[in-house]
Coordinates of C-alpha atoms in Angstrom, one line a residue:
Chain A
M1 CA 29.4 0.9 0.1
T2 CA 27.3 1.0 3.0
H3 CA 25.5 -1.9 3.5
W4 CA 23.2 -0.7 6.2
I5 CA 20.3 0.3 3.4
V6 CA 19.7 -3.3 2.6
A7 CA 19.0 -4.3 6.7
P8 CA 15.5 -3.0 6.6
V9 CA 14.8 -5.9 4.1
V10 CA 17.1 -8.5 5.2
L11 CA 16.7 -8.2 8.7
P12 CA 12.8 -9.2 8.4
A13 CA 13.5 -11.5 5.6
L14 CA 15.8 -13.7 8.1
L15 CA 13.7 -13.1 11.0
A16 CA 10.4 -14.2 9.8
P17 CA 11.5 -18.1 8.8
F18 CA 13.5 -17.9 12.0
I19 CA 10.6 -17.2 13.9
V20 CA 8.6 -20.3 11.7
L21 CA 11.3 -22.9 12.0
A22 CA 12.7 -22.1 15.7
A23 CA 10.2 -20.6 17.7
R24 CA 6.6 -22.0 16.3
Y25 CA 5.2 -23.8 19.4
H26 CA 6.4 -20.3 21.7
I27 CA 4.6 -17.5 21.6
G28 CA 6.6 -15.4 24.2
I29 CA 9.6 -16.2 22.1
Q30 CA 8.1 -15.3 18.9
R31 CA 7.2 -12.1 20.9
A32 CA 10.3 -11.3 21.8
F33 CA 12.1 -11.8 18.4
S34 CA 9.5 -10.2 16.9
V35 CA 9.6 -6.7 19.2
A36 CA 13.3 -6.8 18.9
G37 CA 13.6 -7.0 15.4
V38 CA 11.3 -4.1 15.0
L39 CA 13.0 -1.9 17.5
A40 CA 16.3 -2.7 15.3
L41 CA 14.5 -2.0 12.8
I42 CA 13.5 1.6 14.0
A43 CA 17.3 2.1 15.0
I44 CA 18.3 1.3 11.5
A45 CA 15.7 3.3 10.0
A46 CA 16.9 6.7 11.9
G47 CA 20.2 6.1 11.4
L48 CA 19.0 5.8 7.4
A49 CA 17.1 8.7 7.9
W50 CA 19.9 10.6 9.4
Q51 CA 22.5 9.5 7.1
V52 CA 20.5 11.3 4.1
S53 CA 19.4 13.9 5.5
A54 CA 21.8 16.3 4.5
G55 CA 20.4 15.6 1.1
T56 CA 23.2 12.6 0.1
I57 CA 21.9 9.5 -1.8
L58 CA 22.5 6.3 -0.2
L59 CA 22.8 3.3 -3.1
Y60 CA 23.1 -0.3 -2.6
Q61 CA 24.1 -2.3 -5.9
L62 CA 22.8 -6.0 -5.3
G63 CA 25.6 -8.3 -6.2
D64 CA 27.9 -4.9 -7.2
W65 CA 26.1 -5.1 -10.9
A66 CA 26.0 -1.4 -12.0
A67 CA 22.6 0.3 -12.6
P68 CA 20.5 -0.5 -15.1
F69 CA 22.2 -3.8 -15.4
G70 CA 21.8 -4.5 -11.7
I71 CA 19.1 -4.2 -9.3
V72 CA 19.4 -0.9 -6.8
L73 CA 18.2 0.3 -3.5
V74 CA 18.3 3.9 -3.1
G75 CA 17.7 5.5 -0.2
D76 CA 17.1 9.4 -0.2
R77 CA 15.3 11.7 2.1
L78 CA 11.8 10.6 0.7
S79 CA 12.6 6.6 1.1
T80 CA 14.0 6.7 4.5
L81 CA 11.3 8.8 6.1
M82 CA 8.8 6.1 4.7
V83 CA 11.1 3.4 6.5
L84 CA 11.1 5.2 9.5
L85 CA 7.3 5.9 9.7
T86 CA 6.8 2.2 9.0
S87 CA 8.8 0.9 11.5
V88 CA 7.8 3.4 14.1
L89 CA 4.0 2.5 13.5
A90 CA 5.1 -1.4 13.6
L91 CA 6.2 -1.3 16.7
F92 CA 2.8 0.3 18.1
V93 CA 0.9 -2.1 16.5
L94 CA 2.9 -5.0 17.4
L95 CA 2.7 -3.9 21.0
Y96 CA -1.1 -3.8 20.6
A97 CA -1.6 -7.4 19.1
I98 CA 0.5 -8.7 21.9
G99 CA -1.6 -6.8 24.5
S100 CA -4.7 -7.7 23.1
G101 CA -3.7 -11.4 22.4
W102 CA -4.6 -10.8 18.6
D103 CA -1.3 -12.6 17.7
D104 CA -2.7 -15.9 20.0
R105 CA -5.8 -16.1 18.2
G106 CA -4.0 -17.3 14.8
R107 CA -0.8 -19.3 13.9
H108 CA 2.3 -17.8 12.3
F109 CA 1.0 -14.0 13.2
H110 CA 4.6 -12.8 14.1
A111 CA 6.4 -14.7 11.0
L112 CA 3.6 -13.0 8.4
F113 CA 4.0 -9.6 10.3
Q114 CA 7.6 -9.7 9.7
F115 CA 7.4 -10.7 5.9
Q116 CA 4.7 -7.8 5.6
L117 CA 7.5 -5.3 6.9
M118 CA 10.1 -6.7 4.7
G119 CA 7.7 -6.1 1.7
I120 CA 6.7 -2.5 2.7
M121 CA 10.7 -1.5 3.5
G122 CA 11.5 -3.2 0.1
A123 CA 9.0 -0.9 -1.9
F124 CA 10.0 2.1 -0.5
L125 CA 13.6 1.3 -0.9
T126 CA 13.9 -0.3 -4.5
G127 CA 14.9 1.8 -7.4
D128 CA 13.9 -0.3 -10.1
L129 CA 10.2 -1.0 -11.1
F130 CA 10.2 -4.6 -11.9
N131 CA 11.7 -5.1 -8.1
L132 CA 8.8 -2.8 -7.0
F133 CA 5.9 -5.2 -8.6
V134 CA 8.0 -7.9 -6.3
F135 CA 8.3 -6.1 -3.3
F136 CA 4.5 -5.1 -4.0
E137 CA 3.6 -9.1 -4.4
V138 CA 5.6 -9.9 -1.1
L139 CA 3.7 -7.6 0.8
L140 CA 0.5 -8.8 -0.8
I141 CA 1.1 -12.0 0.2
A142 CA 1.8 -11.4 3.9
S143 CA -1.3 -9.2 3.9
Y144 CA -3.7 -12.0 2.9
G145 CA -2.1 -14.3 5.5
L146 CA -2.7 -11.4 7.9
M147 CA -6.1 -10.5 7.0
I148 CA -7.2 -13.8 7.2
H149 CA -5.5 -14.3 10.7
A150 CA -7.6 -15.8 13.0
G151 CA -10.3 -17.2 10.6
G152 CA -14.0 -16.7 10.7
N153 CA -16.6 -16.4 7.8
A154 CA -17.2 -13.1 7.0
R155 CA -13.4 -12.6 7.3
L156 CA -12.7 -15.5 4.8
R157 CA -15.5 -13.8 2.4
A158 CA -13.6 -10.3 2.9
G159 CA -10.3 -12.3 2.4
V160 CA -11.4 -13.5 -1.3
Q161 CA -12.4 -9.9 -2.3
Y162 CA -9.3 -8.5 -1.0
V163 CA -7.3 -11.0 -2.5
L164 CA -8.8 -11.3 -6.1
F165 CA -8.7 -7.1 -6.0
N166 CA -5.4 -7.6 -5.5
L167 CA -4.6 -10.3 -8.0
I168 CA -6.1 -8.1 -11.0
G169 CA -4.1 -5.2 -9.8
S170 CA -1.0 -7.3 -9.8
T171 CA -1.6 -8.3 -13.3
L172 CA -2.4 -5.0 -14.6
F173 CA 1.0 -4.2 -12.8
L174 CA 2.5 -6.5 -15.2
F175 CA 0.7 -5.2 -18.5
A176 CA 2.2 -2.1 -17.3
L177 CA 5.6 -2.8 -16.7
G178 CA 5.4 -4.9 -20.1
S179 CA 4.6 -2.0 -22.3
I180 CA 7.2 -0.1 -20.3
Y181 CA 9.9 -2.2 -21.1
A182 CA 8.6 -2.8 -24.9
E183 CA 8.8 1.2 -25.2
T184 CA 11.9 2.2 -23.5
G185 CA 14.3 -1.2 -22.9
T186 CA 14.6 -0.7 -19.6
L187 CA 12.9 -0.7 -15.8
N188 CA 15.5 1.1 -13.7
M189 CA 13.8 4.4 -12.5
A190 CA 16.6 6.5 -13.4
D191 CA 17.7 4.9 -16.6
L192 CA 14.0 5.6 -17.3
A193 CA 13.5 8.9 -16.2
Q194 CA 16.3 9.7 -19.1
R195 CA 14.8 7.7 -21.8
A196 CA 11.6 9.0 -21.3
K197 CA 12.3 12.5 -22.4
L198 CA 14.1 11.0 -25.4
I199 CA 10.6 9.4 -26.8
G200 CA 9.8 11.4 -29.9
A201 CA 6.5 13.7 -29.7
E202 CA 5.1 11.0 -32.8
E203 CA 5.9 7.7 -30.9
T204 CA 4.2 8.7 -27.6
A205 CA 1.5 5.9 -27.9
G206 CA 2.8 3.2 -26.1
I207 CA 4.2 5.2 -23.0
R208 CA 1.4 6.9 -22.5
V209 CA -0.8 3.8 -22.1
A210 CA 1.9 2.6 -19.8
A211 CA 2.0 6.0 -17.5
V212 CA -1.8 5.6 -17.0
L213 CA -1.8 1.9 -16.5
L214 CA 1.0 2.2 -13.9
L215 CA -0.8 5.8 -12.2
L216 CA -4.1 3.1 -12.0
V217 CA -2.2 -0.1 -10.0
F218 CA -0.8 3.0 -7.9
A219 CA -4.2 4.7 -7.4
I220 CA -5.5 0.7 -6.5
K221 CA -2.9 0.4 -3.8
A222 CA -4.0 4.3 -2.6
A223 CA -7.8 3.3 -2.8
T224 CA -8.2 6.3 -5.0
V225 CA -12.1 6.5 -6.4
P226 CA -13.1 4.4 -8.5
L227 CA -10.9 2.0 -7.6
H228 CA -11.2 2.0 -3.9
F229 CA -13.7 -0.9 -3.5
W230 CA -11.5 -3.8 -2.2
L231 CA -10.8 -1.5 1.0
P232 CA -14.0 -1.1 3.3
S233 CA -15.0 -4.7 3.7
S234 CA -11.5 -5.7 3.8
Y235 CA -9.9 -3.2 6.4
A236 CA -13.3 -3.6 8.1
E237 CA -13.1 -7.3 8.6
A238 CA -9.4 -7.4 9.1
P239 CA -8.3 -8.0 12.7
A240 CA -7.6 -4.4 14.5
P241 CA -3.5 -4.3 14.4
V242 CA -3.8 -6.0 10.8
A243 CA -6.0 -3.3 9.8
A244 CA -3.7 -0.6 11.7
L245 CA -0.5 -2.1 9.9
F246 CA -2.3 -1.8 6.5
A247 CA -2.8 2.3 7.3
I248 CA 0.7 2.2 5.7
M249 CA -0.1 0.1 2.7
T250 CA -2.6 3.0 1.2
K251 CA 0.7 5.0 1.7
V252 CA 2.9 2.7 -0.6
G253 CA 0.3 3.5 -3.7
A254 CA 0.8 7.6 -2.7
Y255 CA 4.9 7.1 -2.5
A256 CA 5.1 5.2 -5.7
I257 CA 2.9 7.8 -7.4
I258 CA 5.2 10.2 -6.0
R259 CA 8.4 8.7 -6.9
V260 CA 7.4 7.6 -10.4
Y261 CA 5.4 10.6 -11.3
S262 CA 8.4 13.2 -10.0
M263 CA 11.0 11.4 -11.7
I264 CA 10.0 9.4 -14.7
F265 CA 7.3 11.1 -15.7
P266 CA 7.3 14.5 -14.5
P267 CA 4.6 17.4 -15.0
E268 CA 6.3 19.5 -17.6
L269 CA 6.8 16.1 -19.7
E270 CA 4.7 16.4 -22.8
V271 CA 3.9 12.7 -23.2
T272 CA 2.0 12.6 -19.9
S273 CA 1.1 16.3 -19.9
G274 CA -2.9 16.3 -18.2
L275 CA -2.2 13.2 -16.2
H276 CA -2.5 14.8 -12.6
D277 CA -4.4 18.1 -13.3
V278 CA -7.1 16.5 -15.7
W279 CA -7.3 13.2 -13.8
L280 CA -6.0 12.4 -10.5
L281 CA -7.2 15.6 -9.1
P282 CA -11.0 15.1 -9.8
A283 CA -10.4 11.6 -8.9
A284 CA -8.8 12.5 -5.7
L285 CA -11.6 14.9 -5.0
V286 CA -14.3 12.8 -5.4
S287 CA -12.5 10.1 -2.8
L288 CA -12.2 12.8 -0.3
A289 CA -15.6 13.4 -0.8
I290 CA -16.6 9.7 -0.6
G291 CA -14.6 8.9 2.0
M292 CA -16.1 11.4 4.5
A293 CA -19.5 10.7 3.3
G294 CA -19.1 6.7 4.0
V295 CA -18.2 8.1 7.4
L296 CA -21.1 10.1 7.8
A297 CA -23.5 6.7 6.6
A298 CA -21.4 3.7 8.2
R299 CA -23.5 1.5 10.4
K300 CA -20.6 0.1 12.0
L301 CA -17.2 1.5 13.5
D302 CA -14.7 -0.6 11.7
R303 CA -16.4 0.8 8.3
L304 CA -16.6 4.4 9.5
V305 CA -12.7 4.1 10.1
A306 CA -12.2 2.0 6.9
F307 CA -14.1 4.8 4.7
S308 CA -11.7 7.6 6.7
I309 CA -8.9 6.0 5.7
I310 CA -10.5 6.5 2.3
G311 CA -11.1 10.3 3.0
S312 CA -7.9 10.9 4.2
M313 CA -6.0 9.2 1.3
G314 CA -8.0 11.6 -1.2
M315 CA -6.5 14.2 1.0
V316 CA -3.3 12.8 0.2
M317 CA -3.8 12.3 -3.4
V318 CA -5.4 16.3 -3.7
A319 CA -2.1 17.5 -2.6
I320 CA 0.1 14.9 -4.7
A321 CA -2.3 15.7 -7.6
L322 CA -1.2 19.8 -7.3
F323 CA 2.1 18.2 -8.5
N324 CA 4.0 21.2 -7.2
P325 CA 6.8 21.3 -4.4
P326 CA 4.4 23.0 -1.6
G327 CA 1.6 20.2 -2.4
I328 CA 4.1 17.3 -2.1
A329 CA 5.5 18.9 0.9
A330 CA 1.8 19.5 2.7
A331 CA 1.0 15.7 1.0
L332 CA 4.2 13.6 2.9
Y333 CA 3.1 15.8 6.2
Y334 CA -0.5 14.6 5.7
I335 CA 0.8 10.8 4.9
V336 CA 2.9 10.5 8.0
H337 CA -0.8 12.4 10.1
S338 CA -2.9 9.9 8.2
T339 CA -0.6 6.7 8.8
L340 CA -0.8 7.2 12.5
A341 CA -4.2 8.5 13.0
G342 CA -6.1 5.6 10.8
A343 CA -3.8 3.3 12.8
T344 CA -5.0 4.7 16.1
L345 CA -8.8 4.7 15.1
F346 CA -8.5 1.2 14.1
L347 CA -7.0 0.1 17.4
I348 CA -9.7 2.3 19.4
S349 CA -12.2 0.2 17.3
D350 CA -10.7 -3.0 18.8
L351 CA -10.5 -1.5 22.1
V352 CA -14.4 -0.7 21.7
R353 CA -15.3 -4.0 20.4
T354 CA -13.6 -5.5 23.9
G355 CA -16.3 -4.1 26.2
R356 CA -19.5 -4.8 23.2
A357 CA -20.8 -7.5 21.1
N358 CA -20.6 -5.8 17.7
L359 CA -19.5 -2.7 16.6
E360 CA -22.8 -1.6 15.5
L361 CA -23.4 2.0 15.9
L362 CA -26.4 1.3 18.4
P363 CA -26.3 2.1 22.0
Q364 CA -25.5 -0.7 24.1
A365 CA -24.7 -1.0 27.9
P366 CA -21.9 0.8 29.2
V367 CA -19.0 -1.4 30.4
A368 CA -16.2 -1.1 32.8
G369 CA -13.0 0.9 30.9
T370 CA -15.5 2.8 28.6
A371 CA -14.1 6.6 29.8
L372 CA -10.6 5.8 28.6
T373 CA -12.0 4.7 25.3
A374 CA -13.9 7.2 24.9
G375 CA -11.1 9.9 25.9
L376 CA -9.0 8.3 23.4
F377 CA -12.1 8.0 20.3
F378 CA -12.7 11.6 21.1
T379 CA -8.8 12.6 20.4
G380 CA -8.2 10.2 17.4
A381 CA -11.3 11.5 16.0
I382 CA -10.1 15.2 16.5
A383 CA -7.0 14.1 14.2
M384 CA -8.6 12.4 11.4
A385 CA -11.1 14.9 11.1
G386 CA -8.9 17.6 11.6
L387 CA -10.0 19.2 13.8
P388 CA -7.2 21.8 15.8
P389 CA -5.1 21.6 17.8
L390 CA -4.0 17.9 16.1
S391 CA -2.1 17.4 13.2
G392 CA -4.7 16.8 10.9
F393 CA -5.9 20.4 11.1
L394 CA -2.4 21.6 10.3
G395 CA -1.9 19.0 7.2
K396 CA -5.2 20.4 5.8
L397 CA -4.0 23.9 6.3
L398 CA -1.0 22.8 4.3
V399 CA -3.0 21.3 1.7
L400 CA -5.3 24.3 1.3
E401 CA -2.5 26.8 0.9
A402 CA -0.7 24.7 -1.8
A403 CA -4.0 24.8 -3.6
Y404 CA -4.3 28.8 -3.3
G405 CA -3.0 30.2 -6.5
T406 CA -4.1 26.9 -8.8
D407 CA -6.6 26.8 -11.5
L408 CA -8.9 24.5 -9.1
V409 CA -8.4 26.4 -6.0
V410 CA -12.4 26.9 -5.8
W411 CA -13.0 23.1 -6.2
I412 CA -10.4 21.9 -3.7
W413 CA -11.5 24.4 -1.0
A414 CA -15.1 23.3 -1.4
V415 CA -14.6 19.8 -1.1
V416 CA -11.9 20.0 1.8
L417 CA -13.9 21.9 3.8
G418 CA -17.2 20.5 2.6
S419 CA -15.7 17.0 3.5
S420 CA -14.3 17.8 7.0
L421 CA -17.9 19.1 8.2
I422 CA -19.3 16.1 6.8
S423 CA -16.5 14.1 8.7
I424 CA -17.1 15.8 12.0
L425 CA -20.7 15.4 12.0
G426 CA -20.3 11.5 11.2
F427 CA -17.1 11.1 14.1
A428 CA -19.6 13.1 16.4
R429 CA -22.5 11.2 15.6
A430 CA -20.7 7.7 16.0
G431 CA -19.3 9.2 19.3
S432 CA -22.3 10.3 20.9
V433 CA -24.2 6.7 20.1
L434 CA -21.6 4.8 21.5
F435 CA -20.3 6.2 24.5
W436 CA -23.1 8.9 25.6
K437 CA -26.3 7.3 24.4
A438 CA -24.4 3.8 26.3
H439 CA -25.8 5.6 29.9
S440 CA -29.7 5.5 28.8
V441 CA -29.5 1.6 27.7
E442 CA -30.0 -0.5 31.7
P443 CA -26.9 -2.9 32.0
Q444 CA -28.2 -6.4 32.0
A445 CA -27.5 -7.5 35.6
D446 CA -27.2 -11.7 34.6
G447 CA -24.9 -10.9 31.5
P448 CA -21.3 -11.7 30.7
A449 CA -18.8 -10.3 32.4
L450 CA -16.6 -8.8 29.5
P451 CA -13.1 -8.4 30.1
R452 CA -11.1 -5.3 30.2
P453 CA -8.5 -4.2 27.5
A454 CA -4.9 -4.9 28.9
V455 CA -2.8 -2.3 30.1
L456 CA -0.5 -2.7 26.9
S457 CA -3.1 -2.0 24.6
Y458 CA -3.7 1.2 25.8
V459 CA 0.1 1.8 26.2
A460 CA 0.4 1.0 22.1
V461 CA -2.3 4.0 21.4
G462 CA -1.4 6.2 23.9
G463 CA 2.0 5.9 22.3
L464 CA 0.4 6.4 18.7
I465 CA -1.6 9.4 20.2
S466 CA 1.8 10.8 21.6
L467 CA 3.1 10.7 18.6
L468 CA 0.3 12.5 16.7
A469 CA 0.9 15.0 19.6
A470 CA 4.5 15.3 18.8
H471 CA 3.7 15.7 14.9
T472 CA 1.7 18.6 15.7
V473 CA 4.3 20.4 18.3
F474 CA 7.1 19.7 16.0
A475 CA 5.2 20.7 13.0
G476 CA 7.3 23.9 11.6
Q477 CA 10.5 21.0 11.8
V478 CA 8.6 18.3 10.3
H479 CA 7.1 20.6 7.8
G480 CA 10.8 22.4 6.8
Y481 CA 11.8 18.6 6.4
T482 CA 9.0 17.7 4.0
T483 CA 9.7 20.8 2.0
N484 CA 13.3 19.9 1.6
I485 CA 12.2 16.4 0.5
A486 CA 9.9 17.9 -1.9
A487 CA 13.1 20.2 -3.1
Q488 CA 15.0 16.6 -3.6
L489 CA 12.1 15.4 -5.7
F490 CA 11.8 18.4 -8.0
A491 CA 15.5 18.3 -8.7
P492 CA 16.3 14.6 -9.5
E493 CA 19.1 15.0 -11.3
P494 CA 21.7 14.2 -8.2
Y495 CA 19.5 11.0 -7.8
I496 CA 20.0 9.8 -11.5
A497 CA 23.9 10.7 -11.4
T498 CA 24.2 8.3 -8.4
V499 CA 22.1 5.7 -9.5
L500 CA 23.5 5.6 -13.2
D501 CA 27.2 6.6 -12.7
T502 CA 28.1 4.5 -9.8
P503 CA 30.4 2.0 -11.1
G504 CA 29.7 -2.0 -10.7
K505 CA 31.5 -4.8 -11.0
L506 CA 32.2 -5.1 -14.6
S507 CA 32.6 -1.5 -14.8
K508 CA 35.8 -1.5 -12.9
P509 CA 39.2 -0.8 -14.5
K510 CA 41.1 -4.1 -15.6
E511 CA 44.1 -3.7 -13.0
E512 CA 41.7 -3.3 -10.3
Y513 CA 41.2 -7.6 -10.3
Chain B
M1 CA 3.6 -14.7 -36.0
E2 CA 2.9 -11.1 -34.8
L3 CA -0.8 -11.5 -35.9
L4 CA -0.9 -15.0 -34.0
V5 CA 0.5 -13.8 -30.9
A6 CA -0.9 -10.1 -30.5
S7 CA -4.6 -12.2 -31.2
A8 CA -3.9 -14.6 -28.7
I9 CA -3.0 -11.8 -25.8
G10 CA -5.8 -10.0 -26.8
V11 CA -8.7 -13.0 -26.9
M12 CA -6.9 -14.3 -23.3
T13 CA -7.2 -10.5 -22.1
A14 CA -11.1 -10.5 -23.5
A15 CA -12.1 -14.0 -22.2
G16 CA -10.6 -13.5 -18.8
L17 CA -11.9 -9.8 -18.5
Y18 CA -15.3 -11.4 -18.7
L19 CA -14.9 -14.6 -16.3
V20 CA -13.7 -11.8 -13.9
L21 CA -16.7 -10.0 -14.2
R22 CA -18.8 -13.2 -13.1
L23 CA -20.5 -13.5 -9.7
R24 CA -19.0 -16.3 -8.3
T25 CA -15.7 -17.1 -7.5
F26 CA -14.6 -20.3 -9.7
P27 CA -15.1 -18.2 -12.7
V28 CA -13.3 -14.9 -11.3
I29 CA -10.4 -17.4 -10.5
L30 CA -10.3 -19.1 -14.1
G31 CA -10.7 -15.3 -15.4
I32 CA -7.5 -14.5 -13.5
S33 CA -5.7 -17.4 -14.6
L34 CA -6.4 -16.3 -18.0
L35 CA -5.6 -12.5 -17.5
T36 CA -2.1 -13.8 -15.8
Y37 CA -1.5 -16.0 -19.0
A38 CA -2.0 -13.4 -21.3
V39 CA 0.2 -10.9 -19.5
N40 CA 3.0 -13.5 -19.6
V41 CA 2.8 -13.6 -23.1
F42 CA 2.6 -10.1 -23.7
L43 CA 5.7 -9.7 -21.4
F44 CA 7.5 -12.1 -23.4
A45 CA 6.8 -10.2 -26.6
S46 CA 7.9 -7.0 -24.8
G47 CA 11.2 -7.8 -25.9
R48 CA 10.5 -7.9 -29.5
L49 CA 9.6 -11.6 -31.1
T50 CA 12.7 -13.4 -32.5
T51 CA 13.1 -17.0 -33.7
G52 CA 16.5 -19.1 -33.4
A53 CA 18.4 -15.9 -32.1
P54 CA 20.9 -16.3 -29.3
P55 CA 20.3 -14.5 -26.0
V56 CA 23.8 -13.8 -25.4
L57 CA 26.8 -11.9 -27.4
R58 CA 28.4 -14.2 -30.0
D59 CA 30.3 -13.4 -32.6
G60 CA 29.3 -12.9 -36.4
M61 CA 25.5 -12.4 -35.2
T62 CA 23.6 -9.4 -35.8
V63 CA 20.1 -10.2 -34.3
Y64 CA 19.6 -11.2 -30.5
A65 CA 17.0 -12.3 -28.2
D66 CA 16.3 -10.3 -25.4
P67 CA 16.8 -12.4 -22.4
L68 CA 15.7 -9.9 -19.9
P69 CA 12.0 -10.5 -20.5
Q70 CA 12.4 -14.0 -20.2
A71 CA 13.7 -13.6 -16.8
L72 CA 10.4 -11.3 -15.8
V73 CA 8.1 -13.9 -17.1
L74 CA 9.8 -16.6 -14.8
T75 CA 9.0 -14.3 -11.8
A76 CA 5.8 -13.8 -13.1
I77 CA 4.9 -17.0 -13.7
V78 CA 5.8 -18.1 -9.8
I79 CA 4.2 -15.1 -8.4
S80 CA 1.0 -15.6 -10.0
F81 CA 0.7 -19.1 -9.5
G82 CA 1.8 -18.9 -5.9
M83 CA -1.4 -16.1 -5.7
T84 CA -3.7 -18.6 -7.7
A85 CA -3.0 -21.4 -4.8
V86 CA -3.4 -18.8 -2.1
V87 CA -6.7 -17.6 -3.6
V88 CA -8.1 -20.7 -4.3
M89 CA -7.5 -22.0 -0.6
I90 CA -8.9 -18.5 0.9
G91 CA -12.1 -19.0 -1.5
L92 CA -12.5 -22.7 -0.8
G93 CA -12.3 -21.6 3.2
A94 CA -15.0 -19.1 2.7
F95 CA -17.2 -21.3 0.4
L96 CA -17.3 -24.2 2.9
G97 CA -17.7 -21.7 5.9
S98 CA -21.1 -19.7 4.5
N99 CA -21.8 -22.0 2.0
D100 CA -22.1 -19.4 -0.5
D101 CA -19.6 -18.6 -3.0
H102 CA -20.6 -15.0 -4.1
V103 CA -17.6 -12.5 -4.6
D104 CA -19.8 -9.4 -3.7
D105 CA -21.1 -8.5 -0.4
Q106 CA -24.6 -10.2 -0.2
P107 CA -27.1 -7.3 1.1
D108 CA -28.1 -8.2 4.9
G109 CA -30.5 -10.5 5.5
E110 CA -29.8 -12.2 2.2
E111 CA -27.0 -14.2 3.3
D112 CA -28.2 -17.8 1.7
G113 CA -27.6 -16.6 -1.7
A114 CA -31.5 -17.1 -2.8
E115 CA -30.7 -15.4 -6.2
S116 CA -29.2 -17.9 -8.8
T117 CA -26.9 -15.5 -10.9
S118 CA -24.1 -17.0 -12.6

């Protein structure tokens, strides 16, 4: 049994208290340890992804207790891909936070950052639904701290909304878990997958309610309309590096939907039939439309980016709701793209803020360094709106291709293409107001000199954009790998067998003691 | 007993939902507390209601209490307690900072909370 799979959870969990206890007043030491920890995470995640790329499934029994009695961590292609994505994103976000000085504007940024990583990694790796709830809470409580980092009234007010909404979501999650446990007597995902099939046709009321409640909880996390109301204010008011890290949090919801509804409640299961095509798909289409309409309607740049996150989550959910292997493969390709593009745009909006008094979409006098920021915004906007040549275009193409031949193909194509047009308009309007019309305003001679963004900030944003470029250049390989992931998800028998048949502490024969 | 527990969960959930839909922070936090109480009892009942039954295997016993929901409830209580404390602190900070405890976004220009709903 390899112990490496627990390292992405344990490493940040040890690093965070160390940063609080030992390096409290030394921002330099905090930065060094935080960056070193994230670099180590990337190495571990890459190693794990390499190990499972052939299709093996890594299992880690906590305390050596066999499933379903103990809690297990499971690493397959999907979860290790998400862990790798999180750690790579975390590195660039951290570099930006250090470069822009955001981490020094309040206390305990690095400790909370590490706790947040611990929660996200755990949520991706766990094989137990209640453990998923616990890791959700870990990542949420760290995100509450990060969200109000550096304080300010507007941020605190948005923070109250964010925390309240998520508390209600957590309560809903507990209701779902309670009803699942009452119906099946287990919370281990692999065990649930076997028991959900056994429920008779006339006793499905409880498990149906549980499946819908669980879908609602994950839809809150994934900001699917009509459960998206928490996102615009909180992402717009959160410090930019934090909002960029939050780009992965909506994907935790998408990941949970893929995991639970491919393994426990697969589309062919009679109990939950209709959940994806009748409910999830229209909701996803509406979120796509509303998100992109919000891009056009937003009056501030940070809100615009927040709405583009909702729109891109809508795109991901459309691909997921198709629930066929090409759809999941396209969704995973788009998840990687949308995480990187969303984070890039949040960081760029902070670069814009450095040279302006606010982020209102009104012409203001140009400042030093705008040309480079404008170029970066142009690239990020192209990626997010899904224009060629960047990966957003390819992702959209894959979603359209996966939708071809399904019943709702007309609706999906119409909404995806129409919303793309709207988002292009929205980004073009924002970019031209912010950067081109700036030259029509006379700069005030006696105004305070605004500082240029630090070089490290540009390095972080440039790194994310080069990752997007790599995601485009190696699209064939990445899509091939996501196709393999989808194949593994739609044949969950090895996963279930690995989890349930591996002996633990008490299942060993007597003579081994 | 089933009727008592079920109606207790139902009444707490209903009251909690009503309070959660209010406009000001304090009733919403109270409502969330009520909802977490309701969900704790609900989790407890998900292992079936038994009285005086042992939770671990013993000779000569046929009826057992399920120990797992009790562990789940303990976890849920700790988490919801901590979260409620966090939201009270953030809510207090927001109220003291902007002298307004509305939960929703106020339209631009009406930041002083002139309307007296709730």
